[in-house]
PDB file of C-alpha atoms in Angstrom:
ATOM      1  CA  ASP A 115     -10.292 -12.514  20.246  1.00  0.00           C
ATOM      2  CA  ILE A 116      -6.500 -13.293  20.570  1.00  0.00           C
ATOM      3  CA  VAL A 117      -4.068 -12.847  17.606  1.00  0.00           C
ATOM      4  CA  HIS A 118      -1.879 -16.114  16.980  1.00  0.00           C
ATOM      5  CA  LEU A 119       1.257 -14.996  15.487  1.00  0.00           C
ATOM      6  CA  ASP A 120       4.539 -16.665  16.075  1.00  0.00           C
ATOM      7  CA  ILE A 121       7.364 -15.142  13.916  1.00  0.00           C
ATOM      8  CA  ASN A 122       9.535 -18.171  14.867  1.00  0.00           C
ATOM      9  CA  ALA A 123       6.941 -20.699  13.636  1.00  0.00           C
ATOM     10  CA  LYS A 124       5.976 -21.983   9.842  1.00  0.00           C
ATOM     11  CA  PRO A 125       3.001 -19.295   8.431  1.00  0.00           C
ATOM     12  CA  PHE A 126      -0.612 -20.376   8.789  1.00  0.00           C
ATOM     13  CA  GLU A 127      -2.033 -22.002   5.611  1.00  0.00           C
ATOM     14  CA  LYS A 128      -5.242 -20.514   5.925  1.00  0.00           C
ATOM     15  CA  ILE A 129      -5.410 -16.571   7.271  1.00  0.00           C
ATOM     16  CA  SER A 130      -8.342 -17.298   9.440  1.00  0.00           C
ATOM     17  CA  ASP A 131      -5.868 -19.226  11.646  1.00  0.00           C
ATOM     18  CA  TYR A 132      -3.903 -15.971  12.634  1.00  0.00           C
ATOM     19  CA  GLY A 133      -7.307 -14.683  14.476  1.00  0.00           C
ATOM     20  CA  PHE A 134      -6.879 -10.915  12.933  1.00  0.00           C
ATOM     21  CA  PHE A 135     -10.471 -10.648  12.912  1.00  0.00           C
ATOM     22  CA  LYS A 136     -13.398 -12.023  15.085  1.00  0.00           C
ATOM     23  CA  ASN A 137     -14.598 -13.453  12.096  1.00  0.00           C
ATOM     24  CA  GLY A 138     -12.198 -14.773   9.551  1.00  0.00           C
ATOM     25  CA  ASN A 139     -13.730 -12.976   6.193  1.00  0.00           C
ATOM     26  CA  ASP A 140     -15.247  -9.743   7.913  1.00  0.00           C
ATOM     27  CA  PHE A 141     -12.431  -7.155   8.424  1.00  0.00           C
ATOM     28  CA  THR A 142     -14.866  -4.816  10.038  1.00  0.00           C
ATOM     29  CA  LYS A 143     -14.277  -6.498  13.382  1.00  0.00           C
ATOM     30  CA  PRO A 144     -10.461  -6.693  14.260  1.00  0.00           C
ATOM     31  CA  ASN A 145      -9.368  -8.529  17.148  1.00  0.00           C
ATOM     32  CA  ARG A 146      -7.180  -7.012  20.026  1.00  0.00           C
ATOM     33  CA  GLY A 147      -4.038  -5.385  18.960  1.00  0.00           C
ATOM     34  CA  VAL A 148      -5.338  -5.211  15.454  1.00  0.00           C
ATOM     35  CA  ILE A 149      -5.396  -1.576  14.259  1.00  0.00           C
ATOM     36  CA  PRO A 150      -7.211   0.007  11.328  1.00  0.00           C
ATOM     37  CA  TYR A 151      -5.274   2.729   9.169  1.00  0.00           C
ATOM     38  CA  ARG A 152      -5.649   4.736   6.433  1.00  0.00           C
ATOM     39  CA  LEU A 153      -3.230   6.409   3.853  1.00  0.00           C
ATOM     40  CA  VAL A 154      -3.430   9.789   2.672  1.00  0.00           C
ATOM     41  CA  ASN A 155      -2.263   8.181  -1.118  1.00  0.00           C
ATOM     42  CA  SER A 156      -2.301   4.500  -2.010  1.00  0.00           C
ATOM     43  CA  MET A 157      -0.632   2.458  -4.904  1.00  0.00           C
ATOM     44  CA  PHE A 158      -3.278   2.020  -7.698  1.00  0.00           C
ATOM     45  CA  ASN A 159      -3.763  -1.496  -8.343  1.00  0.00           C
ATOM     46  CA  ASP A 160      -6.041  -2.359 -10.843  1.00  0.00           C
ATOM     47  CA  TYR A 161      -8.882  -0.140  -9.445  1.00  0.00           C
ATOM     48  CA  THR A 162      -8.971  -2.425  -6.333  1.00  0.00           C
ATOM     49  CA  LEU A 163     -10.110  -1.614  -2.812  1.00  0.00           C
ATOM     50  CA  ARG A 164      -7.926  -1.960   0.228  1.00  0.00           C
ATOM     51  CA  GLU A 165      -8.213  -1.879   3.671  1.00  0.00           C
ATOM     52  CA  ASN A 166      -5.215  -1.781   6.178  1.00  0.00           C
ATOM     53  CA  PHE A 167      -4.317  -2.814   9.428  1.00  0.00           C
ATOM     54  CA  ILE A 168      -1.073  -2.894  11.756  1.00  0.00           C
ATOM     55  CA  TYR A 169      -1.102  -5.971  14.393  1.00  0.00           C
ATOM     56  CA  LEU A 170       0.652  -4.850  17.243  1.00  0.00           C
ATOM     57  CA  PRO A 171       1.752  -7.444  20.162  1.00  0.00           C
ATOM     58  CA  GLU A 172       0.415  -6.688  23.399  1.00  0.00           C
ATOM     59  CA  GLY A 173       2.601  -3.984  25.417  1.00  0.00           C
ATOM     60  CA  GLN A 174       4.414  -2.781  22.448  1.00  0.00           C
ATOM     61  CA  THR A 175       4.657   0.608  20.632  1.00  0.00           C
ATOM     62  CA  PHE A 176       5.869   1.797  17.431  1.00  0.00           C
ATOM     63  CA  GLY A 177       8.518   4.520  17.195  1.00  0.00           C
ATOM     64  CA  PHE A 178       8.064   7.857  15.126  1.00  0.00           C
ATOM     65  CA  ASP A 179      10.265   9.044  12.315  1.00  0.00           C
ATOM     66  CA  SER A 180       9.125  12.164  10.218  1.00  0.00           C
ATOM     67  CA  THR A 181      10.981  11.532   7.330  1.00  0.00           C
ATOM     68  CA  ASN A 182      10.925   7.543   6.993  1.00  0.00           C
ATOM     69  CA  LEU A 183       8.990   4.576   7.845  1.00  0.00           C
ATOM     70  CA  MET A 184       7.467   4.173  11.134  1.00  0.00           C
ATOM     71  CA  ASP A 185       9.520   1.948  13.158  1.00  0.00           C
ATOM     72  CA  LEU A 186       7.395  -1.358  14.159  1.00  0.00           C
ATOM     73  CA  PRO A 187       8.771  -3.635  16.776  1.00  0.00           C
ATOM     74  CA  VAL A 188       9.538  -7.160  16.244  1.00  0.00           C
ATOM     75  CA  GLY A 189       6.390  -9.423  15.908  1.00  0.00           C
ATOM     76  CA  SER A 190       4.404  -6.889  14.419  1.00  0.00           C
ATOM     77  CA  CYS A 191       2.362  -7.753  10.968  1.00  0.00           C
ATOM     78  CA  LEU A 192       0.976  -5.083   8.448  1.00  0.00           C
ATOM     79  CA  ILE A 193      -2.172  -6.744   7.072  1.00  0.00           C
ATOM     80  CA  ARG A 194      -3.532  -5.617   3.911  1.00  0.00           C
ATOM     81  CA  VAL A 195      -7.136  -6.904   2.226  1.00  0.00           C
ATOM     82  CA  VAL A 196      -7.477  -6.404  -1.320  1.00  0.00           C
ATOM     83  CA  TYR A 197     -11.122  -6.764  -2.651  1.00  0.00           C
ATOM     84  CA  TYR A 198     -13.538  -5.187  -5.064  1.00  0.00           C
ATOM     85  CA  GLN A 199     -17.173  -4.238  -4.574  1.00  0.00           C
ATOM     86  CA  LYS A 200     -19.666  -6.990  -6.107  1.00  0.00           C
ATOM     87  CA  ASP A 201     -21.870  -3.964  -7.355  1.00  0.00           C
ATOM     88  CA  ALA A 202     -20.211  -0.625  -6.810  1.00  0.00           C
ATOM     89  CA  ARG A 203     -23.748   0.960  -6.910  1.00  0.00           C
ATOM     90  CA  ASN A 204     -24.855  -1.093  -4.016  1.00  0.00           C
ATOM     91  CA  ILE A 205     -22.249  -2.360  -1.117  1.00  0.00           C
ATOM     92  CA  SER A 206     -25.022  -4.467   0.452  1.00  0.00           C
ATOM     93  CA  PHE A 207     -24.191  -6.950  -2.406  1.00  0.00           C
ATOM     94  CA  GLY A 208     -20.577  -7.667  -0.575  1.00  0.00           C
ATOM     95  CA  LYS A 209     -17.216  -7.811  -1.508  1.00  0.00           C
ATOM     96  CA  GLN A 210     -15.156  -9.754  -3.557  1.00  0.00           C
ATOM     97  CA  LEU A 211     -12.269 -10.816  -1.661  1.00  0.00           C
ATOM     98  CA  ILE A 212      -8.825 -11.585  -3.734  1.00  0.00           C
ATOM     99  CA  GLU A 213      -6.016 -11.688  -1.406  1.00  0.00           C
ATOM    100  CA  THR A 214      -4.891 -10.959   2.044  1.00  0.00           C
ATOM    101  CA  GLN A 215      -1.074  -9.678   2.081  1.00  0.00           C
ATOM    102  CA  LEU A 216       0.994 -10.101   5.195  1.00  0.00           C
ATOM    103  CA  LEU A 217       4.203  -8.034   5.773  1.00  0.00           C
ATOM    104  CA  ILE A 218       5.782  -9.896   9.348  1.00  0.00           C
ATOM    105  CA  ARG A 219       8.532  -7.915  11.110  1.00  0.00           C
ATOM    106  CA  LYS A 220      10.778 -10.858  12.009  1.00  0.00           C
ATOM    107  CA  GLN A 221      14.010 -10.557  14.247  1.00  0.00           C
ATOM    108  CA  THR A 222      16.373  -9.546  11.466  1.00  0.00           C
ATOM    109  CA  ALA A 223      13.760  -8.689   8.316  1.00  0.00           C
ATOM    110  CA  TRP A 224      10.366  -8.106   7.035  1.00  0.00           C
ATOM    111  CA  GLU A 225       8.654 -11.048   5.531  1.00  0.00           C
ATOM    112  CA  ALA A 226       5.889 -11.163   2.818  1.00  0.00           C
ATOM    113  CA  PHE A 227       3.241 -13.707   2.353  1.00  0.00           C
ATOM    114  CA  ASP A 228       0.114 -13.734   0.130  1.00  0.00           C
ATOM    115  CA  TYR A 229      -3.176 -15.365   0.937  1.00  0.00           C
ATOM    116  CA  HIS A 230      -5.486 -16.285  -2.069  1.00  0.00           C
ATOM    117  CA  TRP A 231      -9.274 -15.931  -1.350  1.00  0.00           C
ATOM    118  CA  SER A 232     -11.390 -19.103  -2.461  1.00  0.00           C
ATOM    119  CA  GLU A 233     -14.247 -18.640  -4.792  1.00  0.00           C
ATOM    120  CA  ASP A 234     -16.641 -19.433  -1.738  1.00  0.00           C
ATOM    121  CA  GLN A 235     -14.963 -16.659   0.069  1.00  0.00           C
ATOM    122  CA  LYS A 236     -14.800 -18.369   3.106  1.00  0.00           C
ATOM    123  CA  ASP A 237     -10.991 -18.328   3.914  1.00  0.00           C
ATOM    124  CA  ALA A 238      -7.772 -17.525   2.154  1.00  0.00           C
ATOM    125  CA  THR A 239      -4.983 -20.226   1.549  1.00  0.00           C
ATOM    126  CA  LEU A 240      -1.305 -19.098   1.548  1.00  0.00           C
ATOM    127  CA  SER A 241      -0.148 -19.620  -1.839  1.00  0.00           C
ATOM    128  CA  ASP A 242       2.959 -18.549  -4.125  1.00  0.00           C
ATOM    129  CA  ASN A 243       1.058 -19.383  -7.339  1.00  0.00           C
ATOM    130  CA  SER A 244       1.166 -15.936  -9.486  1.00  0.00           C
ATOM    131  CA  GLY A 245      -0.952 -15.186 -12.393  1.00  0.00           C
ATOM    132  CA  PRO A 246      -4.133 -13.606 -13.619  1.00  0.00           C
ATOM    133  CA  LYS A 247      -7.437 -14.256 -11.920  1.00  0.00           C
ATOM    134  CA  SER A 248     -10.553 -13.417 -13.588  1.00  0.00           C
ATOM    135  CA  ILE A 249     -12.885 -11.244 -11.904  1.00  0.00           C
ATOM    136  CA  SER A 250     -16.437 -10.123 -12.835  1.00  0.00           C
ATOM    137  CA  VAL A 251     -17.834  -7.145 -10.903  1.00  0.00           C
ATOM    138  CA  ILE A 252     -20.535  -4.446 -11.677  1.00  0.00           C
ATOM    139  CA  ASP A 253     -19.273  -0.727 -11.762  1.00  0.00           C
ATOM    140  CA  GLU A 254     -20.817   2.717 -10.627  1.00  0.00           C
ATOM    141  CA  LYS A 255     -22.760   2.844 -13.978  1.00  0.00           C
ATOM    142  CA  GLY A 256     -23.807  -0.706 -13.741  1.00  0.00           C
ATOM    143  CA  PHE A 257     -21.885  -2.067 -16.480  1.00  0.00           C
ATOM    144  CA  THR A 258     -20.291  -5.794 -15.849  1.00  0.00           C
ATOM    145  CA  ARG A 259     -16.592  -5.257 -15.897  1.00  0.00           C
ATOM    146  CA  GLN A 260     -14.580  -8.228 -16.381  1.00  0.00           C
ATOM    147  CA  VAL A 261     -10.826  -7.813 -14.672  1.00  0.00           C
ATOM    148  CA  ASN A 262      -7.965 -10.121 -15.231  1.00  0.00           C
ATOM    149  CA  PHE A 263      -6.143  -9.165 -11.704  1.00  0.00           C
ATOM    150  CA  VAL A 264      -2.691 -10.028 -11.531  1.00  0.00           C
ATOM    151  CA  ILE A 265      -1.708 -11.760  -8.257  1.00  0.00           C
ATOM    152  CA  PRO A 266       1.918 -11.616  -7.494  1.00  0.00           C
ATOM    153  CA  ALA A 267       4.116 -14.722  -6.230  1.00  0.00           C
ATOM    154  CA  ASN A 268       5.975 -14.209  -2.703  1.00  0.00           C
ATOM    155  CA  ASN A 269       9.240 -13.568  -4.625  1.00  0.00           C
ATOM    156  CA  GLU A 270       7.512 -10.938  -6.721  1.00  0.00           C
ATOM    157  CA  CYS A 271       6.520  -8.651  -3.488  1.00  0.00           C
ATOM    158  CA  LYS A 272      10.325  -7.528  -3.747  1.00  0.00           C
ATOM    159  CA  SER A 273       9.544  -5.804  -6.950  1.00  0.00           C
ATOM    160  CA  CYS A 274       7.786  -3.415  -4.915  1.00  0.00           C
ATOM    161  CA  HIS A 275       8.940  -3.779  -1.638  1.00  0.00           C
ATOM    162  CA  TRP A 276      12.763  -3.854  -2.000  1.00  0.00           C
ATOM    163  CA  PHE A 277      14.442  -0.881  -0.289  1.00  0.00           C
ATOM    164  CA  THR A 278      18.556  -0.934   0.419  1.00  0.00           C
ATOM    165  CA  ASN A 279      18.689  -4.553  -0.124  1.00  0.00           C
ATOM    166  CA  HIS A 280      15.606  -5.586   1.653  1.00  0.00           C
ATOM    167  CA  VAL A 281      11.888  -6.053   1.919  1.00  0.00           C
ATOM    168  CA  THR A 282      10.190  -3.387   3.682  1.00  0.00           C
ATOM    169  CA  PRO A 283       7.136  -1.606   3.979  1.00  0.00           C
ATOM    170  CA  ILE A 284       6.210   1.182   1.902  1.00  0.00           C
ATOM    171  CA  GLY A 285       3.078   3.236   2.713  1.00  0.00           C
ATOM    172  CA  ILE A 286       3.656   3.719   6.517  1.00  0.00           C
ATOM    173  CA  LYS A 287       5.490   7.012   6.345  1.00  0.00           C
ATOM    174  CA  SER A 288       4.092   9.802   9.104  1.00  0.00           C
ATOM    175  CA  GLY A 289       3.193  11.940   6.176  1.00  0.00           C
ATOM    176  CA  ASN A 290       1.015   9.477   4.435  1.00  0.00           C
ATOM    177  CA  LEU A 291      -0.493   8.574   8.105  1.00  0.00           C
ATOM    178  CA  ASN A 292      -1.210  12.116   8.448  1.00  0.00           C
ATOM    179  CA  LEU A 293      -4.731  12.708   7.805  1.00  0.00           C
ATOM    180  CA  TYR A 294      -8.253  13.166   9.753  1.00  0.00           C
ATOM    181  CA  ILE A 295     -10.673  10.158  10.463  1.00  0.00           C
ATOM    182  CA  ASP A 296     -14.084   9.921  11.555  1.00  0.00           C
ATOM    183  CA  TYR A 297     -13.698   7.518  14.422  1.00  0.00           C
ATOM    184  CA  GLY A 298     -17.413   7.704  15.217  1.00  0.00           C
ATOM    185  CA  THR A 299     -17.175  10.544  17.612  1.00  0.00           C
ATOM    186  CA  GLY A 300     -16.061  13.488  15.180  1.00  0.00           C
ATOM    187  CA  LYS A 301     -13.038  13.427  13.106  1.00  0.00           C
ATOM    188  CA  LYS A 302      -9.634  13.018  14.585  1.00  0.00           C
ATOM    189  CA  ASN A 303      -6.201  13.146  13.099  1.00  0.00           C
ATOM    190  CA  GLN A 304      -5.078   9.464  13.098  1.00  0.00           C
ATOM    191  CA  LEU A 305      -1.605  10.000  14.330  1.00  0.00           C
ATOM    192  CA  ASP A 306      -2.902  12.250  17.484  1.00  0.00           C
ATOM    193  CA  HIS A 307      -5.239   9.056  18.037  1.00  0.00           C
ATOM    194  CA  TRP A 308      -2.448   7.047  18.150  1.00  0.00           C
ATOM    195  CA  ILE A 309      -0.711   8.831  20.330  1.00  0.00           C
ATOM    196  CA  GLU A 310      -3.585   9.120  23.020  1.00  0.00           C
ATOM    197  CA  ALA A 311      -4.352   5.349  22.836  1.00  0.00           C
ATOM    198  CA  GLY A 312      -0.475   4.881  23.985  1.00  0.00           C
ATOM    199  CA  LEU A 313       0.617   3.301  20.400  1.00  0.00           C
ATOM    200  CA  ILE A 314       3.565   6.030  19.496  1.00  0.00           C
ATOM    201  CA  LYS A 315       6.511   7.021  21.191  1.00  0.00           C
ATOM    202  CA  ASN A 316       8.735   9.722  20.585  1.00  0.00           C
ATOM    203  CA  TYR A 317       5.760  12.010  18.842  1.00  0.00           C
ATOM    204  CA  SER A 318       4.333  15.339  19.492  1.00  0.00           C
ATOM    205  CA  LYS A 319       1.395  16.584  18.415  1.00  0.00           C
ATOM    206  CA  GLY A 320       1.560  18.119  14.849  1.00  0.00           C
ATOM    207  CA  ASN A 321       5.475  16.992  14.511  1.00  0.00           C
ATOM    208  CA  ALA A 322       4.896  15.131  11.160  1.00  0.00           C
ATOM    209  CA  PRO A 323       4.999  16.055   7.715  1.00  0.00           C
ATOM    210  CA  LYS A 324       1.603  15.947   5.392  1.00  0.00           C
ATOM    211  CA  TYR A 325       1.562  14.357   2.244  1.00  0.00           C
ATOM    212  CA  LEU A 326      -0.860  15.893  -0.360  1.00  0.00           C
ATOM    213  CA  ASN A 327      -3.872  14.028  -1.821  1.00  0.00           C
ATOM    214  CA  TRP A 328      -3.279  13.690  -5.459  1.00  0.00           C
ATOM    215  CA  GLN A 329      -7.240  13.281  -5.721  1.00  0.00           C
ATOM    216  CA  ASP A 330      -7.377  16.930  -4.112  1.00  0.00           C
ATOM    217  CA  THR A 331      -8.570  19.411  -7.025  1.00  0.00           C
ATOM    218  CA  SER A 332      -7.645  22.290  -5.194  1.00  0.00           C
ATOM    219  CA  LEU A 333      -3.892  21.524  -5.660  1.00  0.00           C
ATOM    220  CA  SER A 334      -2.250  22.059  -8.799  1.00  0.00           C
ATOM    221  CA  VAL A 335      -1.542  20.059 -11.576  1.00  0.00           C
ATOM    222  CA  GLU A 336       2.172  19.833 -10.467  1.00  0.00           C
ATOM    223  CA  GLN A 337       1.318  19.131  -6.813  1.00  0.00           C
ATOM    224  CA  ARG A 338      -1.079  16.456  -7.934  1.00  0.00           C
ATOM    225  CA  ALA A 339       1.071  14.744 -10.488  1.00  0.00           C
ATOM    226  CA  LYS A 340       4.180  14.569  -7.741  1.00  0.00           C
ATOM    227  CA  ALA A 341       1.740  13.487  -5.018  1.00  0.00           C
ATOM    228  CA  TYR A 342       0.714  10.674  -7.391  1.00  0.00           C
ATOM    229  CA  LEU A 343       4.312   9.575  -8.787  1.00  0.00           C
ATOM    230  CA  GLU A 344       5.254   9.548  -5.037  1.00  0.00           C
ATOM    231  CA  ALA A 345       2.552   7.170  -4.159  1.00  0.00           C
ATOM    232  CA  ASN A 346       2.812   4.693  -7.061  1.00  0.00           C
ATOM    233  CA  CYS A 347       6.683   5.286  -8.495  1.00  0.00           C
ATOM    234  CA  ALA A 348       8.741   6.407  -5.744  1.00  0.00           C
ATOM    235  CA  TYR A 349       9.290   3.492  -3.873  1.00  0.00           C
ATOM    236  CA  CYS A 350      11.429   2.155  -6.583  1.00  0.00           C
ATOM    237  CA  HIS A 351      12.530   5.376  -8.316  1.00  0.00           C
ATOM    238  CA  ASN A 352      14.699   6.782  -5.532  1.00  0.00           C
ATOM    239  CA  PRO A 353      18.141   6.916  -4.679  1.00  0.00           C
ATOM    240  CA  LYS A 354      17.922   3.424  -2.804  1.00  0.00           C
ATOM    241  CA  GLY A 355      15.242   1.655  -4.197  1.00  0.00           C
ATOM    242  CA  SER A 356      15.424  -0.970  -7.104  1.00  0.00           C
ATOM    243  CA  ALA A 357      15.290   1.433  -9.929  1.00  0.00           C
ATOM    244  CA  TYR A 358      18.132   3.611  -8.964  1.00  0.00           C
ATOM    245  CA  VAL A 359      20.174   2.682 -11.567  1.00  0.00           C
ATOM    246  CA  SER A 360      17.876   4.497 -13.677  1.00  0.00           C
ATOM    247  CA  GLY A 361      18.936   7.832 -12.394  1.00  0.00           C
ATOM    248  CA  LEU A 362      14.929   8.669 -12.361  1.00  0.00           C
ATOM    249  CA  PHE A 363      14.019   9.693  -8.670  1.00  0.00           C
ATOM    250  CA  LEU A 364      10.250  10.392  -8.334  1.00  0.00           C
ATOM    251  CA  ASN A 365      10.244  10.839  -4.265  1.00  0.00           C
ATOM    252  CA  THR A 366       8.730  14.295  -3.766  1.00  0.00           C
ATOM    253  CA  ASP A 367      11.994  15.593  -1.666  1.00  0.00           C
ATOM    254  CA  ASN A 368      13.704  15.347  -4.881  1.00  0.00           C
ATOM    255  CA  TYR A 369      14.335  19.075  -6.188  1.00  0.00           C
ATOM    256  CA  GLY A 370      16.645  18.113  -8.690  1.00  0.00           C
ATOM    257  CA  LYS A 371      15.191  18.664 -11.857  1.00  0.00           C
ATOM    258  CA  GLU A 372      17.021  16.394 -14.160  1.00  0.00           C
ATOM    259  CA  ALA A 373      16.842  13.475 -11.557  1.00  0.00           C
ATOM    260  CA  TYR A 374      13.260  14.426 -11.439  1.00  0.00           C
ATOM    261  CA  GLY A 375      13.255  13.453 -15.393  1.00  0.00           C
ATOM    262  CA  ILE A 376      13.200  16.856 -16.940  1.00  0.00           C
ATOM    263  CA  CYS A 377      15.194  16.743 -20.252  1.00  0.00           C
ATOM    264  CA  LYS A 378      16.915  13.765 -18.973  1.00  0.00           C
ATOM    265  CA  PRO A 379      17.670  11.117 -21.474  1.00  0.00           C
ATOM    266  CA  PRO A 380      16.936   7.772 -20.324  1.00  0.00           C
ATOM    267  CA  LEU A 381      20.108   5.124 -19.472  1.00  0.00           C
ATOM    268  CA  SER A 382      18.994   2.490 -21.783  1.00  0.00           C
ATOM    269  CA  ASN A 383      17.103   2.485 -25.295  1.00  0.00           C
ATOM    270  CA  GLY A 384      14.199   0.421 -26.448  1.00  0.00           C
ATOM    271  CA  HIS A 385      10.768  -0.487 -26.298  1.00  0.00           C
ATOM    272  CA  GLY A 386      10.484   0.441 -22.638  1.00  0.00           C
ATOM    273  CA  THR A 387      11.362   4.025 -23.594  1.00  0.00           C
ATOM    274  CA  CYS A 388       8.501   4.331 -25.857  1.00  0.00           C
ATOM    275  CA  TYR A 389      11.565   5.337 -28.391  1.00  0.00           C
ATOM    276  CA  LEU A 390      11.252   8.672 -27.106  1.00  0.00           C
ATOM    277  CA  LYS A 391      14.502  10.784 -26.074  1.00  0.00           C
ATOM    278  CA  TYR A 392      13.822  12.298 -22.561  1.00  0.00           C
ATOM    279  CA  ASP A 393      11.765  11.089 -19.875  1.00  0.00           C
ATOM    280  CA  ILE A 394       9.921  14.582 -19.319  1.00  0.00           C
ATOM    281  CA  VAL A 395       9.969  17.282 -22.081  1.00  0.00           C
ATOM    282  CA  PRO A 396       8.084  20.236 -20.564  1.00  0.00           C
ATOM    283  CA  GLY A 397       4.914  21.207 -22.184  1.00  0.00           C
ATOM    284  CA  LYS A 398       5.453  18.201 -24.654  1.00  0.00           C
ATOM    285  CA  PRO A 399       3.209  14.905 -23.406  1.00  0.00           C
ATOM    286  CA  ASP A 400       3.489  13.323 -26.452  1.00  0.00           C
ATOM    287  CA  GLU A 401       7.416  13.533 -26.483  1.00  0.00           C
ATOM    288  CA  SER A 402       7.537  12.466 -22.783  1.00  0.00           C
ATOM    289  CA  ILE A 403       8.705   8.904 -21.729  1.00  0.00           C
ATOM    290  CA  MET A 404       6.932   9.177 -18.667  1.00  0.00           C
ATOM    291  CA  VAL A 405       3.642   9.947 -20.096  1.00  0.00           C
ATOM    292  CA  CYS A 406       3.835   7.030 -22.311  1.00  0.00           C
ATOM    293  CA  ARG A 407       4.734   4.607 -19.690  1.00  0.00           C
ATOM    294  CA  MET A 408       2.149   5.739 -17.529  1.00  0.00           C
TER     295      MET A 408
END
């Protein structure tokens, strides 16, 4: 039940060698120090399902930040398992594992590694090969769906995980972690659960913002749309992200109408703009670049 992660050594060839889970392909049984977590909003990616974990070295804690990312210590690791249900009507048929993504916190920066699952689903191998992977699954209505899932190369991780000129996590903001989870003894706030377990420093109960869930139908359309754009676009479209040159900032704490795209012309023309004039034309979705791009 011991995790083997040496930030100064070469990454393992097999995901099972790290020992994140008691059984290499069974992520329902994490080993000591591997903490499951959930997000209010997660990035859309071809209808895949994800399970997220933080590996925290023994005796370490992570710092709380009310506005930015949680501060994980050197030697920690973010683990994301990406998969489909083989048959969405019956989970007993098992999972079609696709990739396990690692973000490892090294001395000076984060580093990304991607492990691709074998056809027999016994283990995943470190790979820098990108491209589509043909996957056949059965959806909720019983239809067979053929998915050409695009697995990124390690270098392509930067296309999303790039902030102020270095690789960085995206989702582990306190507001995105501020939700209630059933831990088997009733629902409890995830952040409160962590502080009671001694995992967070500099945090008082209730001292965190709360992201809105874009799937919450009780919210207004505007609130839901902004929450969706925050999760799916704002990691690039923010003043310090890789798309900062566009001048289109979709982070929810941006209150500038033009910077949010309203009546804003694009800074470049062509196919990417759908040959339209403005990012958002209020009340006219067919004339809005954003709707076309979505």
